[in-house]
PDB file of C-alpha atoms in Angstrom:
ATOM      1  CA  UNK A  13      -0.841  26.567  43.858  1.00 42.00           C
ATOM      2  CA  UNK A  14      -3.675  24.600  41.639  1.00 41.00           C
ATOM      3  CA  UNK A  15      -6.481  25.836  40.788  1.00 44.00           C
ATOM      4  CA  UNK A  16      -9.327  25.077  42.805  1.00 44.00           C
ATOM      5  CA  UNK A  17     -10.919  21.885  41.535  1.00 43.00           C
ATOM      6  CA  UNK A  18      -7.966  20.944  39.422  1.00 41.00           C
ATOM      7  CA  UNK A  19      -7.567  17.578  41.013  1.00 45.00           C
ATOM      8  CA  UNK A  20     -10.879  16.675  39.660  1.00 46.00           C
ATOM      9  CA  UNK A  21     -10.234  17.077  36.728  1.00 46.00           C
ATOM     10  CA  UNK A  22      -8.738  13.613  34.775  1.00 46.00           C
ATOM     11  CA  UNK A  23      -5.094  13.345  33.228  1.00 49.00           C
ATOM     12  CA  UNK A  24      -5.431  14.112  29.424  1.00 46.00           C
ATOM     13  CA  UNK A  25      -2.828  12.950  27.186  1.00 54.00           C
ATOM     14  CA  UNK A  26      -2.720  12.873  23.254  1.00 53.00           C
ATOM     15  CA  UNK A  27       0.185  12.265  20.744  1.00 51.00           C
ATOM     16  CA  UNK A  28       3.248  10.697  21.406  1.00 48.00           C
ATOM     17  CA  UNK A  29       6.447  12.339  21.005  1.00 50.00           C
ATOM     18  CA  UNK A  30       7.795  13.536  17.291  1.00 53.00           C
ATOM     19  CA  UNK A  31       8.941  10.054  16.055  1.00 68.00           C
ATOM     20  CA  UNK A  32       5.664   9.306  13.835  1.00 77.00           C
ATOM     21  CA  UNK A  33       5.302   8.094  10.825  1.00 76.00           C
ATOM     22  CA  UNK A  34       6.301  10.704   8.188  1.00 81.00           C
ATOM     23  CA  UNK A  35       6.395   9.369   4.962  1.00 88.00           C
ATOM     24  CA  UNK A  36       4.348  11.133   2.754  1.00 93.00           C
ATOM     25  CA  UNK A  37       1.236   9.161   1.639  1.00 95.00           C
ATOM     26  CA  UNK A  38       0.500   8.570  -2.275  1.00 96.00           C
ATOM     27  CA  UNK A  39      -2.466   9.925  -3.926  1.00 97.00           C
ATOM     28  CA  UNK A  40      -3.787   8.883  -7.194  1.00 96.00           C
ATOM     29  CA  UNK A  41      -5.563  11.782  -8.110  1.00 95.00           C
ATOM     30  CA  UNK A  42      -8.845  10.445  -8.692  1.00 96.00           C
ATOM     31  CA  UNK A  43     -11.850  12.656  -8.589  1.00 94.00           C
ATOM     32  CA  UNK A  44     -13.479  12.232  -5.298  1.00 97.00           C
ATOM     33  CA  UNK A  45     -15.783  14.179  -3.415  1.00 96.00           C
ATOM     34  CA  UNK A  46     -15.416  14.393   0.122  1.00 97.00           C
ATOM     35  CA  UNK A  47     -17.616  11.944   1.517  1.00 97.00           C
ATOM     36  CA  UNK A  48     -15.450   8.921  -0.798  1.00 98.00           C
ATOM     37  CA  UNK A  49     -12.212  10.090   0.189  1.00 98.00           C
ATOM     38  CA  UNK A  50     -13.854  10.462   4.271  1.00 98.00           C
ATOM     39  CA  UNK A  51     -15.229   6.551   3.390  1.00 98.00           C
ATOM     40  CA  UNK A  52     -11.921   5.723   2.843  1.00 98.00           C
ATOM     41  CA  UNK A  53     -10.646   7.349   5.553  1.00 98.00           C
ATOM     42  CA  UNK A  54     -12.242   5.734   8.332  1.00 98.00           C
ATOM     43  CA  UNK A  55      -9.816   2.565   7.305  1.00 98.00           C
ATOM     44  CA  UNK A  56      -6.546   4.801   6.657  1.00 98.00           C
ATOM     45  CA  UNK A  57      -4.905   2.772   9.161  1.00 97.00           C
ATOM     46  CA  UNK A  58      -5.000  -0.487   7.118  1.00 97.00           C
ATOM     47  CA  UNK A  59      -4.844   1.877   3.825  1.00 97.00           C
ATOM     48  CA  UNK A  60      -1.448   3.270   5.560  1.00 95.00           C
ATOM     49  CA  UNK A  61      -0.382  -0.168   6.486  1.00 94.00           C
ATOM     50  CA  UNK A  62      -0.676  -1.463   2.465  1.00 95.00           C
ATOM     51  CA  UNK A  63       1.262   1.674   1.249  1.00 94.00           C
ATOM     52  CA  UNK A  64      -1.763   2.208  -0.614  1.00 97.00           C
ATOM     53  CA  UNK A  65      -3.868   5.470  -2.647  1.00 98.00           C
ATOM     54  CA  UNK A  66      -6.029   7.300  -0.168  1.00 98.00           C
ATOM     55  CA  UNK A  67      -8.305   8.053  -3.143  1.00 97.00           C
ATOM     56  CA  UNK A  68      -9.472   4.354  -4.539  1.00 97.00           C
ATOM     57  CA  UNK A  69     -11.193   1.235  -3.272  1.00 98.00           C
ATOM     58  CA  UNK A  70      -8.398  -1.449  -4.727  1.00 98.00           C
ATOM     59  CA  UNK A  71      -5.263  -1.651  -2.608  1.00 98.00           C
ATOM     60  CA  UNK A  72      -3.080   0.052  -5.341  1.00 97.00           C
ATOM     61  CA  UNK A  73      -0.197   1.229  -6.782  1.00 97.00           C
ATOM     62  CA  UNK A  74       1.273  -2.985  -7.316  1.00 95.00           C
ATOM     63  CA  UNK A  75       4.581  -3.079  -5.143  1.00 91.00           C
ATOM     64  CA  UNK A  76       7.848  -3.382  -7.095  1.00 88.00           C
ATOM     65  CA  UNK A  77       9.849  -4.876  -5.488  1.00 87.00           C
ATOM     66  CA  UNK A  78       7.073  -7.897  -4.174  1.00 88.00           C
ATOM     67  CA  UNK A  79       6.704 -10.963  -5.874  1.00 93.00           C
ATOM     68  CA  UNK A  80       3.106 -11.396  -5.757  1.00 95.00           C
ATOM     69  CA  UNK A  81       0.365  -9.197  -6.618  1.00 97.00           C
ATOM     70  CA  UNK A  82      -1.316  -6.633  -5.114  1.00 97.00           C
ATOM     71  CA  UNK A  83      -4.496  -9.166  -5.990  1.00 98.00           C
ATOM     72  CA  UNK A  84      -2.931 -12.621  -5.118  1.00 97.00           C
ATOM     73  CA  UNK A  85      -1.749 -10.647  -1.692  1.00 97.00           C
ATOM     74  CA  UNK A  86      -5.332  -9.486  -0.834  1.00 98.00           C
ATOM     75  CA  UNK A  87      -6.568 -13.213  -1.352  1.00 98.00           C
ATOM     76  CA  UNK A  88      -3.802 -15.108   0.878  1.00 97.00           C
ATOM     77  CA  UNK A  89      -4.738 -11.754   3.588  1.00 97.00           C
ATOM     78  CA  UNK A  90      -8.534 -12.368   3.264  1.00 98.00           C
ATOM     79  CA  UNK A  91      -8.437 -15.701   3.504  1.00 98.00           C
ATOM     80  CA  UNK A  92      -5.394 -16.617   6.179  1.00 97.00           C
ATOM     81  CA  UNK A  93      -6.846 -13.765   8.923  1.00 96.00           C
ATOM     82  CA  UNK A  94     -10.375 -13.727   8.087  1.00 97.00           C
ATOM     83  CA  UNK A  95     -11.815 -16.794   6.674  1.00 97.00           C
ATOM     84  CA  UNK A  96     -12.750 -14.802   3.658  1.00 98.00           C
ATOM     85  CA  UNK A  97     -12.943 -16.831   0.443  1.00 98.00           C
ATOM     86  CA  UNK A  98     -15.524 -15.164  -1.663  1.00 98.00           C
ATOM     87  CA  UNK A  99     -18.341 -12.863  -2.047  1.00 98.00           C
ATOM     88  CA  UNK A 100     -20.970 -14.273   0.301  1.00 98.00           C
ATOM     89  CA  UNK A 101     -17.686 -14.294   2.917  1.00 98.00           C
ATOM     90  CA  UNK A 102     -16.883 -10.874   2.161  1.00 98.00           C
ATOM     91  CA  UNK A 103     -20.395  -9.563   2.847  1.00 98.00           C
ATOM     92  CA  UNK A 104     -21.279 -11.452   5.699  1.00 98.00           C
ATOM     93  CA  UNK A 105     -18.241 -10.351   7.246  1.00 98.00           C
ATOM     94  CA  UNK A 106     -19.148  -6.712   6.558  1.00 98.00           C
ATOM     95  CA  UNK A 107     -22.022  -7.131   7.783  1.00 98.00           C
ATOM     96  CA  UNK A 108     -21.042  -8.215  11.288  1.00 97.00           C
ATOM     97  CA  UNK A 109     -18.502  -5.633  11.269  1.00 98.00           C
ATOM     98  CA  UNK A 110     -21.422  -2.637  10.517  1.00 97.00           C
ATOM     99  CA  UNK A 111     -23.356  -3.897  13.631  1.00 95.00           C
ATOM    100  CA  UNK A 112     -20.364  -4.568  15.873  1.00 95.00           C
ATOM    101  CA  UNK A 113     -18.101  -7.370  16.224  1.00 93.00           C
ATOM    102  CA  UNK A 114     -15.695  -6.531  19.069  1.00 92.00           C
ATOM    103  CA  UNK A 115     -17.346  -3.224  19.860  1.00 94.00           C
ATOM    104  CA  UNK A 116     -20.323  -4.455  21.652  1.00 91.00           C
ATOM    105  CA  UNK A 117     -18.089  -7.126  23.700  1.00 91.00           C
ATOM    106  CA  UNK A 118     -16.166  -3.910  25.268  1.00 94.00           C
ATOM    107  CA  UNK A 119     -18.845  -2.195  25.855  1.00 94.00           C
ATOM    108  CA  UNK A 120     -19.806  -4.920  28.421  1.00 91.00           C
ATOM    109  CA  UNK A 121     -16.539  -6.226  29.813  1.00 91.00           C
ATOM    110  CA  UNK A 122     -15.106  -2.619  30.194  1.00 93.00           C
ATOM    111  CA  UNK A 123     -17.076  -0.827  33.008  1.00 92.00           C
ATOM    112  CA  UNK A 124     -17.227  -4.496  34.978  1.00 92.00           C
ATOM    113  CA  UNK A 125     -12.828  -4.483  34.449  1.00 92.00           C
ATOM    114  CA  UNK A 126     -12.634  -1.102  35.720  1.00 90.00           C
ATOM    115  CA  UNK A 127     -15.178  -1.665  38.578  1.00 91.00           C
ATOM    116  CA  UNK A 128     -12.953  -5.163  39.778  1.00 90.00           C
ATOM    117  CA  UNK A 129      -9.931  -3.925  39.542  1.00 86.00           C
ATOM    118  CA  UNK A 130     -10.996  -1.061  41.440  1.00 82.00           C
ATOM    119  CA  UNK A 131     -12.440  -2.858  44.245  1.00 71.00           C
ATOM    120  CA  UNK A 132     -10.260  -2.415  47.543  1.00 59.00           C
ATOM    121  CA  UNK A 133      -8.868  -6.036  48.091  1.00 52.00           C
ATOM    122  CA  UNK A 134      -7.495  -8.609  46.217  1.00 53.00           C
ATOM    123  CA  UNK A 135      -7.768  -9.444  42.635  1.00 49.00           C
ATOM    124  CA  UNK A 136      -8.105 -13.160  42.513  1.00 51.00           C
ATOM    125  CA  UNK A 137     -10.890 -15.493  42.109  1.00 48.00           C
ATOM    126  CA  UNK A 138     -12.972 -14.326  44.983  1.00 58.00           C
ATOM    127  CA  UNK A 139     -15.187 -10.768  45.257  1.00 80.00           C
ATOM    128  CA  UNK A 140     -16.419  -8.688  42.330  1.00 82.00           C
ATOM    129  CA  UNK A 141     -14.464 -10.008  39.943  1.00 79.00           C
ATOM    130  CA  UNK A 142     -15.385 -13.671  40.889  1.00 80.00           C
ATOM    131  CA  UNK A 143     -19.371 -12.046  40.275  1.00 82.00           C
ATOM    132  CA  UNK A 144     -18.398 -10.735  37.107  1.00 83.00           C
ATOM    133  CA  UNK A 145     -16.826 -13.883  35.751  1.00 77.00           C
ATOM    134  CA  UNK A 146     -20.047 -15.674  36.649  1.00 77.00           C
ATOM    135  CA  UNK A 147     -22.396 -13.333  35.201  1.00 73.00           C
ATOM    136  CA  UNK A 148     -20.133 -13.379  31.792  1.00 74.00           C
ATOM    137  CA  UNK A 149     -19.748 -17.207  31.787  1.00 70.00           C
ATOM    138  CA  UNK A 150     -23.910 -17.002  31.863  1.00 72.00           C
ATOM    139  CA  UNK A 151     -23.887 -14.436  28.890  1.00 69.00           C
ATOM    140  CA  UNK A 152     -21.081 -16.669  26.869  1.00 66.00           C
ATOM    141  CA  UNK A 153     -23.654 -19.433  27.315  1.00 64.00           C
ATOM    142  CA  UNK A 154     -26.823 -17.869  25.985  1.00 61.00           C
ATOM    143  CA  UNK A 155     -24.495 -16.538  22.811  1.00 62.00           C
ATOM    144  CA  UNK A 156     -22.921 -20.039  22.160  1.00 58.00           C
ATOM    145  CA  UNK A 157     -19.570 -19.799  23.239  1.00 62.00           C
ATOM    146  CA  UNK A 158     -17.568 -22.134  25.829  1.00 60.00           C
ATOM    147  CA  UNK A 159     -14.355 -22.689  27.391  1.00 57.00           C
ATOM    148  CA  UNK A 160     -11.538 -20.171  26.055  1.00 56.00           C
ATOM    149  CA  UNK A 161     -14.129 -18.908  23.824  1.00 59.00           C
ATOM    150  CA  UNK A 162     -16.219 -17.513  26.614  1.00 73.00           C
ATOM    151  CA  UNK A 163     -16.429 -13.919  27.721  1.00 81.00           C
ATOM    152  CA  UNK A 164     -15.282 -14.253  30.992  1.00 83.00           C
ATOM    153  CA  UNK A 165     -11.673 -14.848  29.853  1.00 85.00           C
ATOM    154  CA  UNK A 166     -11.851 -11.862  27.359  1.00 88.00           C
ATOM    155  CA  UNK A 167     -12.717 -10.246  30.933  1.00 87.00           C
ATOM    156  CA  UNK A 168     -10.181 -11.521  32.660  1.00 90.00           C
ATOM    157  CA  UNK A 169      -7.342 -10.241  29.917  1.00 91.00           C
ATOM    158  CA  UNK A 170      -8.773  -6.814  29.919  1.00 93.00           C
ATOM    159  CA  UNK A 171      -8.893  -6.845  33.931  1.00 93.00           C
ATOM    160  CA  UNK A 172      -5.081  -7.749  33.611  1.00 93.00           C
ATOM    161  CA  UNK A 173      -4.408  -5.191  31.334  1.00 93.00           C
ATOM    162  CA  UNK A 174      -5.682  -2.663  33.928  1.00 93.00           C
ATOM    163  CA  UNK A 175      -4.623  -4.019  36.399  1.00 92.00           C
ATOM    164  CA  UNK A 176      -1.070  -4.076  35.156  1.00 92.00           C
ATOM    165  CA  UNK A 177      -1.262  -0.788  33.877  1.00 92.00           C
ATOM    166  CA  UNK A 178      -1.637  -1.385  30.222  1.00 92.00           C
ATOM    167  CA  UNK A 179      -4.545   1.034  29.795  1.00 91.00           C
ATOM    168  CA  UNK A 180      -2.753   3.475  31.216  1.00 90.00           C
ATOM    169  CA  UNK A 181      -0.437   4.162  28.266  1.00 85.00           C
ATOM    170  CA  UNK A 182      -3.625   4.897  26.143  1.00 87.00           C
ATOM    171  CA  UNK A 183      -4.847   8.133  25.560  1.00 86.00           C
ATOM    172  CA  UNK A 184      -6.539   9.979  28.559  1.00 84.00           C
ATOM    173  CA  UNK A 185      -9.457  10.246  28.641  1.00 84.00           C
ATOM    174  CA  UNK A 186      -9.890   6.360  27.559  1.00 88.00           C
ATOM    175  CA  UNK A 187     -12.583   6.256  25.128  1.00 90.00           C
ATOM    176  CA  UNK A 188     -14.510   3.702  25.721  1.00 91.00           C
ATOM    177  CA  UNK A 189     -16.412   3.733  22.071  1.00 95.00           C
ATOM    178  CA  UNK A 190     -14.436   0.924  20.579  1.00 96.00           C
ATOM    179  CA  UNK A 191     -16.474   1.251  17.568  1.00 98.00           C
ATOM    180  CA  UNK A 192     -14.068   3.101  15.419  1.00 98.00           C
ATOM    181  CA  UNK A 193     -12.270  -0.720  15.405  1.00 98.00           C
ATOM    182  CA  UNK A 194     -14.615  -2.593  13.671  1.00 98.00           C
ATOM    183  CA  UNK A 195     -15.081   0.403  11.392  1.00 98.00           C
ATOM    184  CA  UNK A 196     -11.773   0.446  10.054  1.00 98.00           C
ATOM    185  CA  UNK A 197     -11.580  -2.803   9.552  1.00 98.00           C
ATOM    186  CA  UNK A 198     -15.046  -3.099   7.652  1.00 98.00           C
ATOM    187  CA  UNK A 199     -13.081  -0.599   5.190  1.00 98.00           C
ATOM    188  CA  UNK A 200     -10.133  -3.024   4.731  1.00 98.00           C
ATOM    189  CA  UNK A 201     -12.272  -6.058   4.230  1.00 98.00           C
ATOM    190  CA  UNK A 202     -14.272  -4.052   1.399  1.00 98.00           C
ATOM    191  CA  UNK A 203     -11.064  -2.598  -0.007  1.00 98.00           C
ATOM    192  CA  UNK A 204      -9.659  -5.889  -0.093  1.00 98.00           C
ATOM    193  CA  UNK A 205     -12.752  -8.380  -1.215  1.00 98.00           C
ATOM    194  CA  UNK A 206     -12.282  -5.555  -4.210  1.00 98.00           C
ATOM    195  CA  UNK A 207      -8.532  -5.934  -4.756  1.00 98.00           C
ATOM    196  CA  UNK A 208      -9.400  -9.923  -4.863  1.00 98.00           C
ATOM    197  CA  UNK A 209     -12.036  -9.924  -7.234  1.00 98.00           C
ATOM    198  CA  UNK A 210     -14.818 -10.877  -4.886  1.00 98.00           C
ATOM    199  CA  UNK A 211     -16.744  -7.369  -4.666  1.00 98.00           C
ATOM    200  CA  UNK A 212     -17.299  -4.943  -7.771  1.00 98.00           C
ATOM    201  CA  UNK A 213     -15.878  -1.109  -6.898  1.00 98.00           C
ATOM    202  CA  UNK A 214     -20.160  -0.297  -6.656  1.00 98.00           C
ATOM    203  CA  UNK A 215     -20.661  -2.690  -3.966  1.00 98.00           C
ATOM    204  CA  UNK A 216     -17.480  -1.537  -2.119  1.00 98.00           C
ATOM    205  CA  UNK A 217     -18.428   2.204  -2.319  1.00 98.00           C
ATOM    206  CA  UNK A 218     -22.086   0.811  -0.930  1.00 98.00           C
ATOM    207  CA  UNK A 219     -20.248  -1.176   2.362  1.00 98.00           C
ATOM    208  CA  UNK A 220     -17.723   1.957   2.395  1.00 98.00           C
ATOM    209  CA  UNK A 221     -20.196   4.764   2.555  1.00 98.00           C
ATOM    210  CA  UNK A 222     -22.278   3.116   5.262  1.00 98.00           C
ATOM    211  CA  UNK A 223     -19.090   2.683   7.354  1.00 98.00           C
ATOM    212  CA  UNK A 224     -18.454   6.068   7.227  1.00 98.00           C
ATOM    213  CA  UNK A 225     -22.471   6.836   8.636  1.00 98.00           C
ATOM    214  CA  UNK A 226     -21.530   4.447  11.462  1.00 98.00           C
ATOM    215  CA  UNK A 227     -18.583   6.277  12.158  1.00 98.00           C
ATOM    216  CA  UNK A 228     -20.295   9.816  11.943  1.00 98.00           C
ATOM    217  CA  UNK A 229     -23.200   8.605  14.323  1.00 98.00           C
ATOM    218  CA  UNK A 230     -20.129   7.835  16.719  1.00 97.00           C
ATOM    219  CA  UNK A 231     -17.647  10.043  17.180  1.00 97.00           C
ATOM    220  CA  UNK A 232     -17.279  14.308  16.079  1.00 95.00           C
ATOM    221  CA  UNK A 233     -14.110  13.942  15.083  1.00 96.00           C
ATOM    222  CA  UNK A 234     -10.819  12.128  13.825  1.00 96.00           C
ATOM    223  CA  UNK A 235      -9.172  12.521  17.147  1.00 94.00           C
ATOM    224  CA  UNK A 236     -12.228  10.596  18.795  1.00 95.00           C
ATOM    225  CA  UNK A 237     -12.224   7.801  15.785  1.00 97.00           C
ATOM    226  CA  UNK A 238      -8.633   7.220  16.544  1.00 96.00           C
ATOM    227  CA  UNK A 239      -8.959   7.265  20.208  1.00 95.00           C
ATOM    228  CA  UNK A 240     -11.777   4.696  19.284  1.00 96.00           C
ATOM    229  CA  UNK A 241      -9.950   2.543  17.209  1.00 97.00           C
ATOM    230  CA  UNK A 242      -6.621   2.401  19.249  1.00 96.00           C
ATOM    231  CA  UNK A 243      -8.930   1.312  22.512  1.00 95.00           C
ATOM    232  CA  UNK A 244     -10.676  -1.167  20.720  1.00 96.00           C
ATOM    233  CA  UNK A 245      -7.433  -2.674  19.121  1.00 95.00           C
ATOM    234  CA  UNK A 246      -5.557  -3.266  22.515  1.00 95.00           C
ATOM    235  CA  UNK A 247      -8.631  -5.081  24.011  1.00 94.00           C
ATOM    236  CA  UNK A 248      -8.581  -7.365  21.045  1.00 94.00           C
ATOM    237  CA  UNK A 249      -5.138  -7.193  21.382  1.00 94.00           C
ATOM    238  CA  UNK A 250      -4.944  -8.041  25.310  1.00 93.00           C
ATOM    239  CA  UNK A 251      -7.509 -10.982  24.360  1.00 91.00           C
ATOM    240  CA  UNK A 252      -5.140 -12.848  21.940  1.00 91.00           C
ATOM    241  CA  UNK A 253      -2.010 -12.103  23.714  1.00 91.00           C
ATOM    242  CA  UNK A 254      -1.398  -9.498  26.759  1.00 90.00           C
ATOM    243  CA  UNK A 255       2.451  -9.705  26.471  1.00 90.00           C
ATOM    244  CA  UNK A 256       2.683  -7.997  23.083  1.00 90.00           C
ATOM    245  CA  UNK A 257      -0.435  -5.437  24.189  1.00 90.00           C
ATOM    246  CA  UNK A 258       2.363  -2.131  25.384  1.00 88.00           C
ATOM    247  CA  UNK A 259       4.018  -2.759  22.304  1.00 89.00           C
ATOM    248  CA  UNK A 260       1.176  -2.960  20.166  1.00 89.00           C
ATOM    249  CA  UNK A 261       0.025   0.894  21.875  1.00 90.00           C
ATOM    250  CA  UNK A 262       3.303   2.252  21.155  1.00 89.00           C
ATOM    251  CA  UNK A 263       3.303   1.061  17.567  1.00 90.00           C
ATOM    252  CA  UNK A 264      -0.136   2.104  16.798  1.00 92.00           C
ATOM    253  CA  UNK A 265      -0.216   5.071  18.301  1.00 91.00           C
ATOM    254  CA  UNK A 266       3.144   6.080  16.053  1.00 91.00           C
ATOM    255  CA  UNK A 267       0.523   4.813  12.947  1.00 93.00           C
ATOM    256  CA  UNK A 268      -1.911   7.115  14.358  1.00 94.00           C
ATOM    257  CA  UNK A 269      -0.209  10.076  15.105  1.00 92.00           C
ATOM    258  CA  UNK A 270       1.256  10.271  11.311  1.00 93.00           C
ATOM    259  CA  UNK A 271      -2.413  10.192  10.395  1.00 95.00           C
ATOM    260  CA  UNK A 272      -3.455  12.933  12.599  1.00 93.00           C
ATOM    261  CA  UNK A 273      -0.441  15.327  12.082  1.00 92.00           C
ATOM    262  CA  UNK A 274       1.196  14.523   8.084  1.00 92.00           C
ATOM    263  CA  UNK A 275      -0.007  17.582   6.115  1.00 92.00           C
ATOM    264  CA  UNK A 276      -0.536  14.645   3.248  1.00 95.00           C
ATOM    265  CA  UNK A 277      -2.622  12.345   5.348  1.00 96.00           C
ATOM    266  CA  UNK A 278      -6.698  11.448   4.456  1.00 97.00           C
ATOM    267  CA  UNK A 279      -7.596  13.511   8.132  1.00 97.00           C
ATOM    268  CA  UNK A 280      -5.869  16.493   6.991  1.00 95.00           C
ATOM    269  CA  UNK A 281      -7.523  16.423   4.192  1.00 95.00           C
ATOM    270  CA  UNK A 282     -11.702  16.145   4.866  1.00 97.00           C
ATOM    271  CA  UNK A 283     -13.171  16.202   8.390  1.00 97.00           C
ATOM    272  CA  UNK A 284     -15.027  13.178   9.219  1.00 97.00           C
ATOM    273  CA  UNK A 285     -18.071  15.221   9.197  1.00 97.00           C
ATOM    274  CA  UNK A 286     -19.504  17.539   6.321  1.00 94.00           C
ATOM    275  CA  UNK A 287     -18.890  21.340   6.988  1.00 90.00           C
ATOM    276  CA  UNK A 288     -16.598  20.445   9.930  1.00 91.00           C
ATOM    277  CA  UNK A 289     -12.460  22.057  10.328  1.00 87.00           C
ATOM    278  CA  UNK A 290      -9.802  19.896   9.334  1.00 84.00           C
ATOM    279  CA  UNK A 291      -8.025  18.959  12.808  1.00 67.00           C
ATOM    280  CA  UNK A 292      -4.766  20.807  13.599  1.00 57.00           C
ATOM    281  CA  UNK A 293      -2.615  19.847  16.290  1.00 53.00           C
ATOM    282  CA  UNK A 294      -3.087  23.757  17.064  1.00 44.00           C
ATOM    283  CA  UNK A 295      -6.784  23.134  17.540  1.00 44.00           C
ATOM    284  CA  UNK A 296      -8.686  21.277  20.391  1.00 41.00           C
ATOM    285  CA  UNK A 297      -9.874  17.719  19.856  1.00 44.00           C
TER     286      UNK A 297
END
């Protein structure tokens, strides 16, 4: 028998299974206190993803066995998925990344998805959903953007997603602080502009540090940033293409689990906030 009030309470699910991402990560040994390496740490993801030190702004150690360098890789990357040529690019980037780029836009589609799909009926072009699209097409207006570039079809690929069940492989609770997305990848613009040439390490450390204030005003822990960060990534994800959007949340949450659970990994290491414990998968999120 269940405990009385048990089917109140929501479905809660975490890590996948064992198969994550085990290979140890590389250190350079660099003196750090705990707030750089924590900086740093709010983009391990991307950090992970370049096979680079946990403990320095430039994407480094150079790659042996790639023909270009770590430098000349950071420039075609910059430039081919963000538009980022130089300094003034760089910053202004970083900038719209500290106050929200994607963030902001899930905040406001989310609870109206949820509501639609929801909504006893059909889910076509009539009812709540047929409201919401409206109201959205009036916001997209009054922020400049039209046709695919409006909010109502960002809306109507996260309502899909729900709808189909998408969200569903995420991790229950969803978090709906989608935050932790932009953060992380305000730490790999400023790690890369670096690696390019386009920042100097002081400026970095300047864009890094108040990353990691964002992130500490958000969430309590590195379970919630990653939570965060893997929500926000399969909206953005859903946007641009809904077909690839399971596989993405399978693949990332492999990423994230090895980041949560490798005794060699940046959130083993420091707590996202000062004075905090280190998260064990013993210990309660």
């Amino acid at each position: 028998m269940q405990p009385a009030g048990s089917a109140r309470r929501p479905r809660v699910t975490g890590f996948p299974g064992l198969d994550i991402d085990d290979e140890p990560d590389v250190w350079s040994g660099a003196a750090l206190d705990d707030d750089r390496i924590a900086a740093l740490a709010v983009g391990a993801y991307y950090g992970r993803s370049w096979g680079a030190y946990c403990d320095g702004v430039a994407f480094l150690p150079e790659e042996d066995d790639s023909p270009a360098t770590r430098r000349e890789t950071a420039i075609e990357g910059l430039h081919e998925s963000w538009g980022v040529d130089n300094a003034e690019d760089a910053r202004d980037t970083i900038r719209r990344l500290l106050v929200g780029m994607h963030a902001p836009l899930f905040e406001l589609v989310h609870p109206l998805a949820v509501a639609a799909a929801t909504e006893a009926g059909r889910v076509d072009r009539a009812g709540l959903a047929e409201e919401h699209r409206e109201f959205l097409h009036t916001v997209s207006g009054f922020r400049g953007y039209r046709g695919p570039a409006g909010i109502d079809r960002d809306y109507d690929a996260w309502l899909q997603a729900i709808k189909l069940g998408i969200t569903d492989t995420l991790p229950l609770p969803l978090q709906a602080d989608a935050t932790a997305w932009d953060l992380a990848r305000l730490v790999f613009i400023a790690r890369a502009a670096n690696t390019a040439g386009y920042l100097t390490e002081d400026e970095a450390w300047e864009h890094l540090l108040s990353g990691l204030d964002r992130a500490r005003q958000h969430y309590r822990n590195w379970r919630q940033f990653g939570d965060g960060f893997l929500t926000g990534a399969i909206f953005w994800t859903a946007t641009q293409d809904l077909s690839s959007a399971s596989t993405q949340i399978a693949e990332r949450r492999r990423m994230l689990a090895g980041l949560h659970l490798r005794p060699s990994s940046p959130w083993r290491r420091v707590a996202l906030h000062p004075g905090a414990p280190v998260f064990s998968p013993a210990a309660p999120a």
